[in-house]
PDB file of C-alpha atoms in Angstrom:
ATOM      1  CA  MET A  11      94.441  70.045  59.465  1.00 43.00           C
ATOM      2  CA  THR A  12      97.722  70.373  57.542  1.00 52.00           C
ATOM      3  CA  ASN A  13     100.477  72.841  58.333  1.00 62.00           C
ATOM      4  CA  ILE A  14     102.070  75.190  55.851  1.00 70.00           C
ATOM      5  CA  SER A  15     105.474  73.896  54.783  1.00 73.00           C
ATOM      6  CA  THR A  16     108.192  76.520  54.501  1.00 80.00           C
ATOM      7  CA  ASP A  17     109.692  74.421  51.688  1.00 82.00           C
ATOM      8  CA  GLN A  18     106.809  75.561  49.513  1.00 86.00           C
ATOM      9  CA  LEU A  19     107.229  79.248  50.369  1.00 94.00           C
ATOM     10  CA  SER A  20     109.799  81.913  49.561  1.00 96.00           C
ATOM     11  CA  PRO A  21     111.245  84.089  52.352  1.00 97.00           C
ATOM     12  CA  SER A  22     109.090  87.060  51.327  1.00 97.00           C
ATOM     13  CA  GLN A  23     105.965  84.883  51.424  1.00 96.00           C
ATOM     14  CA  ILE A  24     106.801  83.705  54.926  1.00 95.00           C
ATOM     15  CA  LEU A  25     107.290  87.331  55.929  1.00 95.00           C
ATOM     16  CA  LEU A  26     103.902  88.298  54.519  1.00 94.00           C
ATOM     17  CA  LEU A  27     102.091  85.491  56.342  1.00 92.00           C
ATOM     18  CA  ARG A  28     103.724  86.378  59.669  1.00 91.00           C
ATOM     19  CA  GLY A  29     104.228  90.054  59.035  1.00 91.00           C
ATOM     20  CA  ASP A  30     103.380  91.017  62.594  1.00 90.00           C
ATOM     21  CA  ARG A  31     106.759  89.575  63.629  1.00 91.00           C
ATOM     22  CA  PHE A  32     108.645  91.828  61.204  1.00 94.00           C
ATOM     23  CA  VAL A  33     106.607  95.037  60.872  1.00 93.00           C
ATOM     24  CA  HIS A  34     105.680  96.748  64.123  1.00 91.00           C
ATOM     25  CA  GLN A  35     104.131  99.946  62.737  1.00 90.00           C
ATOM     26  CA  ARG A  36     100.362  99.845  62.968  1.00 91.00           C
ATOM     27  CA  GLY A  37      98.367 100.458  59.823  1.00 90.00           C
ATOM     28  CA  LYS A  38      95.479  99.408  57.577  1.00 86.00           C
ATOM     29  CA  LEU A  39      96.960  96.203  56.134  1.00 88.00           C
ATOM     30  CA  VAL A  40      95.186  93.271  57.798  1.00 85.00           C
ATOM     31  CA  LEU A  41      97.374  90.162  57.854  1.00 85.00           C
ATOM     32  CA  PRO A  42      96.135  86.549  57.883  1.00 82.00           C
ATOM     33  CA  THR A  43      96.986  86.475  61.587  1.00 81.00           C
ATOM     34  CA  GLY A  44      94.475  89.265  62.180  1.00 82.00           C
ATOM     35  CA  ALA A  45      97.112  91.868  63.034  1.00 86.00           C
ATOM     36  CA  SER A  46      97.038  95.261  61.314  1.00 89.00           C
ATOM     37  CA  VAL A  47     100.347  96.736  60.128  1.00 92.00           C
ATOM     38  CA  SER A  48     101.604  99.560  57.947  1.00 94.00           C
ATOM     39  CA  MET A  49     101.138  98.899  54.227  1.00 93.00           C
ATOM     40  CA  GLN A  50     104.184 100.987  53.301  1.00 95.00           C
ATOM     41  CA  ALA A  51     106.476  99.341  55.837  1.00 95.00           C
ATOM     42  CA  MET A  52     105.309  95.873  54.777  1.00 96.00           C
ATOM     43  CA  ALA A  53     105.802  96.551  51.065  1.00 96.00           C
ATOM     44  CA  GLU A  54     109.340  97.851  51.561  1.00 97.00           C
ATOM     45  CA  LYS A  55     110.288  94.956  53.838  1.00 97.00           C
ATOM     46  CA  LEU A  56     108.873  92.415  51.368  1.00 97.00           C
ATOM     47  CA  MET A  57     111.061  93.800  48.594  1.00 98.00           C
ATOM     48  CA  THR A  58     114.071  93.955  50.917  1.00 97.00           C
ATOM     49  CA  VAL A  59     113.758  90.300  51.892  1.00 98.00           C
ATOM     50  CA  ALA A  60     113.143  89.264  48.268  1.00 97.00           C
ATOM     51  CA  PHE A  61     116.386  90.915  47.105  1.00 98.00           C
ATOM     52  CA  LEU A  62     118.358  89.538  50.062  1.00 97.00           C
ATOM     53  CA  ALA A  63     117.024  86.018  49.490  1.00 97.00           C
ATOM     54  CA  CYS A  64     118.164  86.104  45.862  1.00 97.00           C
ATOM     55  CA  ALA A  65     121.566  87.465  46.859  1.00 96.00           C
ATOM     56  CA  ALA A  66     122.008  84.803  49.537  1.00 96.00           C
ATOM     57  CA  GLN A  67     121.329  82.063  46.981  1.00 95.00           C
ATOM     58  CA  ASN A  68     123.757  83.682  44.514  1.00 95.00           C
ATOM     59  CA  ILE A  69     120.875  84.157  42.065  1.00 95.00           C
ATOM     60  CA  MET A  70     121.854  87.798  41.820  1.00 94.00           C
ATOM     61  CA  GLU A  71     124.628  89.942  43.238  1.00 94.00           C
ATOM     62  CA  LEU A  72     124.173  93.247  45.015  1.00 95.00           C
ATOM     63  CA  GLN A  73     127.138  95.499  44.325  1.00 94.00           C
ATOM     64  CA  ILE A  74     127.817  99.082  45.399  1.00 94.00           C
ATOM     65  CA  GLN A  75     129.187 101.303  42.649  1.00 91.00           C
ATOM     66  CA  THR A  76     130.772 104.674  43.409  1.00 88.00           C
ATOM     67  CA  GLN A  77     130.783 107.353  40.692  1.00 80.00           C
ATOM     68  CA  GLU A  78     132.357 110.764  40.692  1.00 75.00           C
ATOM     69  CA  THR A  79     130.310 113.754  39.567  1.00 74.00           C
ATOM     70  CA  LEU A  80     130.974 117.466  39.023  1.00 69.00           C
ATOM     71  CA  PHE A  81     134.613 117.012  38.066  1.00 70.00           C
ATOM     72  CA  GLY A  82     135.283 114.757  41.018  1.00 68.00           C
ATOM     73  CA  LEU A  83     133.921 117.147  43.626  1.00 73.00           C
ATOM     74  CA  TRP A  84     131.127 114.762  44.600  1.00 77.00           C
ATOM     75  CA  THR A  85     130.732 111.027  44.708  1.00 82.00           C
ATOM     76  CA  VAL A  86     127.471 109.144  44.252  1.00 84.00           C
ATOM     77  CA  GLN A  87     126.863 105.571  45.368  1.00 87.00           C
ATOM     78  CA  LYS A  88     124.522 103.236  43.518  1.00 92.00           C
ATOM     79  CA  LEU A  89     123.464  99.704  44.377  1.00 94.00           C
ATOM     80  CA  LEU A  90     123.581  97.488  41.309  1.00 93.00           C
ATOM     81  CA  VAL A  91     121.831  94.193  40.627  1.00 93.00           C
ATOM     82  CA  ILE A  92     123.927  91.680  38.681  1.00 92.00           C
ATOM     83  CA  PRO A  93     121.881  88.549  37.804  1.00 91.00           C
ATOM     84  CA  HIS A  94     123.647  85.190  37.688  1.00 91.00           C
ATOM     85  CA  THR A  95     120.818  82.758  36.913  1.00 90.00           C
ATOM     86  CA  THR A  96     117.065  82.561  36.425  1.00 89.00           C
ATOM     87  CA  ASP A  97     116.695  79.272  38.331  1.00 91.00           C
ATOM     88  CA  VAL A  98     115.106  79.915  41.709  1.00 93.00           C
ATOM     89  CA  PRO A  99     114.153  77.393  44.410  1.00 94.00           C
ATOM     90  CA  TRP A 100     110.874  79.162  45.112  1.00 95.00           C
ATOM     91  CA  PRO A 101     107.423  79.355  43.497  1.00 94.00           C
ATOM     92  CA  LYS A 102     107.229  81.232  40.187  1.00 94.00           C
ATOM     93  CA  THR A 103     104.595  83.552  41.633  1.00 94.00           C
ATOM     94  CA  SER A 104     106.854  84.765  44.460  1.00 96.00           C
ATOM     95  CA  LEU A 105     108.449  88.212  44.500  1.00 97.00           C
ATOM     96  CA  GLU A 106     111.880  86.551  44.360  1.00 97.00           C
ATOM     97  CA  ALA A 107     111.064  84.699  41.134  1.00 96.00           C
ATOM     98  CA  ARG A 108     109.429  87.746  39.545  1.00 96.00           C
ATOM     99  CA  LEU A 109     112.396  89.998  40.324  1.00 95.00           C
ATOM    100  CA  THR A 110     114.827  87.371  39.019  1.00 94.00           C
ATOM    101  CA  GLN A 111     113.010  87.024  35.696  1.00 92.00           C
ATOM    102  CA  LEU A 112     112.710  90.781  35.305  1.00 92.00           C
ATOM    103  CA  ALA A 113     116.394  91.325  36.073  1.00 90.00           C
ATOM    104  CA  ALA A 114     117.476  88.681  33.547  1.00 86.00           C
ATOM    105  CA  HIS A 115     115.343  90.000  30.700  1.00 82.00           C
ATOM    106  CA  LEU A 116     115.440  93.762  31.145  1.00 75.00           C
ATOM    107  CA  LEU A 117     118.859  94.663  32.460  1.00 65.00           C
ATOM    108  CA  PRO A 118     121.166  96.493  30.031  1.00 61.00           C
ATOM    109  CA  GLU A 119     124.705  95.125  30.066  1.00 64.00           C
ATOM    110  CA  ASN A 120     123.587  92.516  32.603  1.00 67.00           C
ATOM    111  CA  ARG A 121     123.366  95.040  35.437  1.00 76.00           C
ATOM    112  CA  CYS A 122     120.966  97.666  36.682  1.00 86.00           C
ATOM    113  CA  ARG A 123     120.396  99.887  39.676  1.00 91.00           C
ATOM    114  CA  VAL A 124     118.052  98.508  42.363  1.00 95.00           C
ATOM    115  CA  GLN A 125     116.002 101.696  42.267  1.00 94.00           C
ATOM    116  CA  SER A 126     115.450 101.315  38.512  1.00 92.00           C
ATOM    117  CA  LEU A 127     114.538  97.643  38.783  1.00 94.00           C
ATOM    118  CA  VAL A 128     111.918  98.370  41.446  1.00 96.00           C
ATOM    119  CA  HIS A 129     110.549 101.204  39.319  1.00 94.00           C
ATOM    120  CA  VAL A 130     110.190  98.898  36.286  1.00 93.00           C
ATOM    121  CA  PHE A 131     108.792  96.093  38.448  1.00 95.00           C
ATOM    122  CA  LEU A 132     105.805  98.222  39.439  1.00 95.00           C
ATOM    123  CA  GLY A 133     104.981  98.859  35.788  1.00 90.00           C
ATOM    124  CA  GLU A 134     102.986 102.056  36.145  1.00 91.00           C
ATOM    125  CA  ASP A 135     102.396 105.037  38.407  1.00 92.00           C
ATOM    126  CA  SER A 136      99.634 104.826  41.000  1.00 90.00           C
ATOM    127  CA  PRO A 137      98.329 106.854  43.966  1.00 89.00           C
ATOM    128  CA  TYR A 138      99.680 104.263  46.414  1.00 90.00           C
ATOM    129  CA  PRO A 139     102.259 101.880  44.840  1.00 94.00           C
ATOM    130  CA  TRP A 140     103.022 100.164  48.177  1.00 95.00           C
ATOM    131  CA  ARG A 141      99.579  98.530  47.978  1.00 93.00           C
ATOM    132  CA  GLN A 142     100.475  97.160  44.551  1.00 94.00           C
ATOM    133  CA  ILE A 143     103.545  95.334  45.876  1.00 95.00           C
ATOM    134  CA  VAL A 144     101.543  93.765  48.700  1.00 94.00           C
ATOM    135  CA  ALA A 145      98.826  92.777  46.216  1.00 93.00           C
ATOM    136  CA  ILE A 146     101.384  91.060  43.966  1.00 94.00           C
ATOM    137  CA  ALA A 147     102.775  89.140  46.934  1.00 95.00           C
ATOM    138  CA  GLN A 148      99.291  88.178  48.105  1.00 92.00           C
ATOM    139  CA  GLY A 149      98.332  87.119  44.581  1.00 92.00           C
ATOM    140  CA  GLY A 150     101.239  84.684  44.517  1.00 93.00           C
ATOM    141  CA  LEU A 151      99.971  83.021  47.706  1.00 92.00           C
ATOM    142  CA  VAL A 152      96.446  82.885  46.278  1.00 90.00           C
ATOM    143  CA  ALA A 153      97.787  81.138  43.163  1.00 91.00           C
ATOM    144  CA  GLN A 154      99.492  78.573  45.392  1.00 90.00           C
ATOM    145  CA  GLY A 155      96.332  77.947  47.386  1.00 87.00           C
ATOM    146  CA  VAL A 156      97.787  79.270  50.631  1.00 87.00           C
ATOM    147  CA  LEU A 157      95.517  82.319  50.732  1.00 86.00           C
ATOM    148  CA  ALA A 158      91.975  82.715  49.446  1.00 82.00           C
ATOM    149  CA  HIS A 159      89.826  85.718  48.639  1.00 71.00           C
ATOM    150  CA  ILE A 160      86.809  85.893  50.917  1.00 67.00           C
ATOM    151  CA  ASP A 161      84.133  88.309  49.745  1.00 59.00           C
ATOM    152  CA  GLU A 162      82.843  90.140  52.795  1.00 56.00           C
ATOM    153  CA  ALA A 163      80.321  92.160  50.774  1.00 51.00           C
ATOM    154  CA  HIS A 164      81.663  95.381  52.277  1.00 49.00           C
ATOM    155  CA  TRP A 165      80.891  98.366  50.092  1.00 48.00           C
ATOM    156  CA  SER A 166      82.543 101.700  50.490  1.00 48.00           C
ATOM    157  CA  MET A 167      81.384 104.684  48.459  1.00 46.00           C
ATOM    158  CA  PHE A 168      83.476 103.799  45.439  1.00 46.00           C
ATOM    159  CA  GLU A 169      84.702 100.211  45.720  1.00 50.00           C
ATOM    160  CA  HIS A 170      83.798  96.709  46.748  1.00 48.00           C
ATOM    161  CA  ARG A 171      86.447  95.450  49.157  1.00 54.00           C
ATOM    162  CA  LYS A 172      87.632  91.873  49.454  1.00 58.00           C
ATOM    163  CA  LYS A 173      89.610  90.466  52.331  1.00 61.00           C
ATOM    164  CA  LEU A 174      92.286  87.775  52.161  1.00 64.00           C
ATOM    165  CA  HIS A 175      92.199  84.833  54.522  1.00 62.00           C
ATOM    166  CA  LEU A 176      94.169  81.636  54.776  1.00 63.00           C
ATOM    167  CA  ALA A 177      92.810  78.965  52.474  1.00 60.00           C
ATOM    168  CA  ARG A 178      90.782  76.368  54.354  1.00 50.00           C
ATOM    169  CA  PRO A 179      93.289  73.452  54.119  1.00 47.00           C
ATOM    170  CA  THR A 180      95.931  75.476  55.981  1.00 55.00           C
ATOM    171  CA  CYS A 181      93.793  77.711  58.149  1.00 55.00           C
ATOM    172  CA  GLY A 182      95.039  78.019  61.712  1.00 56.00           C
ATOM    173  CA  SER A 183      98.586  76.771  61.056  1.00 68.00           C
ATOM    174  CA  LEU A 184     100.373  80.129  61.119  1.00 80.00           C
ATOM    175  CA  ASP A 185     101.465  79.805  64.734  1.00 77.00           C
ATOM    176  CA  ASP A 186     103.793  76.963  63.749  1.00 80.00           C
ATOM    177  CA  LEU A 187     105.183  78.649  60.633  1.00 85.00           C
ATOM    178  CA  ASP A 188     108.970  78.778  60.819  1.00 88.00           C
ATOM    179  CA  CYS A 189     110.206  82.359  60.308  1.00 92.00           C
ATOM    180  CA  THR A 190     113.893  81.542  60.688  1.00 93.00           C
ATOM    181  CA  VAL A 191     114.889  82.215  57.067  1.00 95.00           C
ATOM    182  CA  PRO A 192     113.616  85.805  56.646  1.00 95.00           C
ATOM    183  CA  GLU A 193     114.730  86.657  60.171  1.00 96.00           C
ATOM    184  CA  ALA A 194     118.242  85.340  59.491  1.00 96.00           C
ATOM    185  CA  LEU A 195     118.469  87.231  56.188  1.00 96.00           C
ATOM    186  CA  LEU A 196     117.570  90.548  57.778  1.00 96.00           C
ATOM    187  CA  VAL A 197     119.930  90.099  60.727  1.00 96.00           C
ATOM    188  CA  HIS A 198     122.854  88.780  58.668  1.00 96.00           C
ATOM    189  CA  TYR A 199     122.927  91.516  56.036  1.00 95.00           C
ATOM    190  CA  ALA A 200     122.315  94.278  58.575  1.00 95.00           C
ATOM    191  CA  GLN A 201     125.345  93.127  60.552  1.00 96.00           C
ATOM    192  CA  ALA A 202     127.686  91.654  57.923  1.00 95.00           C
ATOM    193  CA  THR A 203     127.191  94.150  55.092  1.00 94.00           C
ATOM    194  CA  PRO A 204     125.653  97.319  56.604  1.00 95.00           C
ATOM    195  CA  GLN A 205     126.478  99.430  53.527  1.00 94.00           C
ATOM    196  CA  ILE A 206     124.529  97.149  51.203  1.00 95.00           C
ATOM    197  CA  TRP A 207     121.776  96.812  53.799  1.00 95.00           C
ATOM    198  CA  HIS A 208     121.201 100.561  54.153  1.00 96.00           C
ATOM    199  CA  ARG A 209     121.613 101.263  50.458  1.00 96.00           C
ATOM    200  CA  LEU A 210     119.172  98.502  49.508  1.00 97.00           C
ATOM    201  CA  ARG A 211     116.475  99.880  51.787  1.00 97.00           C
ATOM    202  CA  GLN A 212     117.023 103.400  50.448  1.00 96.00           C
ATOM    203  CA  GLU A 213     116.858 102.417  46.791  1.00 97.00           C
ATOM    204  CA  ILE A 214     113.757 100.289  47.298  1.00 97.00           C
ATOM    205  CA  ALA A 215     112.047 103.233  48.997  1.00 96.00           C
ATOM    206  CA  TRP A 216     113.144 105.574  46.198  1.00 95.00           C
ATOM    207  CA  GLY A 217     112.026 103.172  43.470  1.00 95.00           C
ATOM    208  CA  ILE A 218     108.577 102.767  44.980  1.00 96.00           C
ATOM    209  CA  GLY A 219     108.271 106.458  45.785  1.00 94.00           C
ATOM    210  CA  ALA A 220     109.011 107.383  42.171  1.00 93.00           C
ATOM    211  CA  ARG A 221     105.814 105.542  41.198  1.00 93.00           C
ATOM    212  CA  ASN A 222     103.737 107.468  43.739  1.00 91.00           C
ATOM    213  CA  LYS A 223     101.791 109.805  41.464  1.00 83.00           C
ATOM    214  CA  ARG A 224      98.528 111.224  42.674  1.00 71.00           C
ATOM    215  CA  PRO A 225      96.115 112.524  40.015  1.00 61.00           C
ATOM    216  CA  HIS A 226      94.616 115.965  40.328  1.00 56.00           C
ATOM    217  CA  PRO A 227      91.962 115.748  43.102  1.00 57.00           C
ATOM    218  CA  LEU A 228      89.215 117.412  41.049  1.00 56.00           C
ATOM    219  CA  ARG A 229      89.819 115.122  38.077  1.00 55.00           C
ATOM    220  CA  GLU A 230      90.020 112.069  40.328  1.00 57.00           C
ATOM    221  CA  ASN A 231      86.716 112.905  42.070  1.00 64.00           C
ATOM    222  CA  ARG A 232      85.020 113.467  38.718  1.00 64.00           C
ATOM    223  CA  GLN A 233      86.217 110.097  37.412  1.00 62.00           C
ATOM    224  CA  ARG A 234      84.984 108.360  40.572  1.00 67.00           C
ATOM    225  CA  ARG A 235      81.543 109.991  40.277  1.00 66.00           C
ATOM    226  CA  ILE A 236      81.242 108.965  36.626  1.00 66.00           C
ATOM    227  CA  LYS A 237      82.251 105.387  37.447  1.00 66.00           C
ATOM    228  CA  LEU A 238      79.768 105.214  40.323  1.00 65.00           C
ATOM    229  CA  ILE A 239      76.943 106.586  38.168  1.00 66.00           C
ATOM    230  CA  ASN A 240      77.674 104.127  35.363  1.00 65.00           C
ATOM    231  CA  GLU A 241      77.757 101.161  37.751  1.00 63.00           C
ATOM    232  CA  HIS A 242      74.341 101.982  39.231  1.00 61.00           C
ATOM    233  CA  ARG A 243      72.628 103.360  36.107  1.00 55.00           C
ATOM    234  CA  PRO A 244      69.473 101.340  35.288  1.00 54.00           C
ATOM    235  CA  PHE A 245      69.445  99.445  32.016  1.00 48.00           C
ATOM    236  CA  ASN A 246      68.029 101.535  29.200  1.00 48.00           C
ATOM    237  CA  ARG A 247      65.717  99.417  27.141  1.00 43.00           C
ATOM    238  CA  PHE A 248      65.045 102.021  24.458  1.00 40.00           C
TER     239      PHE A 248
END
């Protein structure tokens, strides 16, 4: 049975596979290790590590900008992303590669606020955008053959749930997965550049939170009922 090579994974992918070492809040996200952690905490940490990994490789620069407002009475700090290159040493399906491509193609004047980049990255509003980030990260690992969808045939009232497991060729090798890189990134930036560290986490949380739009409950329930009826409606032959 082969082990997973960290050379084939980005720091955020390593974090996702061994998320129980980085996220200690309990929640509904079931990891490949079997541990259950907070979906929101995992999503925010995945984005944090992805940005830090790109900054550490000089793929992009994280720069604090201070602006005066209200005739100089107040100052506002923003964390800017300044892309340097689109060449990344990680898989194209990783969060790091996706953020790099988005930053290079969408940034006005070659710079943008982290909060805005995260907002654009998510694409659209949703009732729980943190799940979307985790799904994107998981999808990258599925494309690489590290994870596989296993249909457990578990039906809730409105959806058919699928669970992610390690793909068979690498199953059982997580205990030996080296987590040094994401751990070092988190420790280094928290200690060496605490301003950037705190600002990055804030702007990621704000960017994701801005996409958290819940539809009106009555309209949402009506749409779910209609969808459920249509899915189970018998075929009309006439």
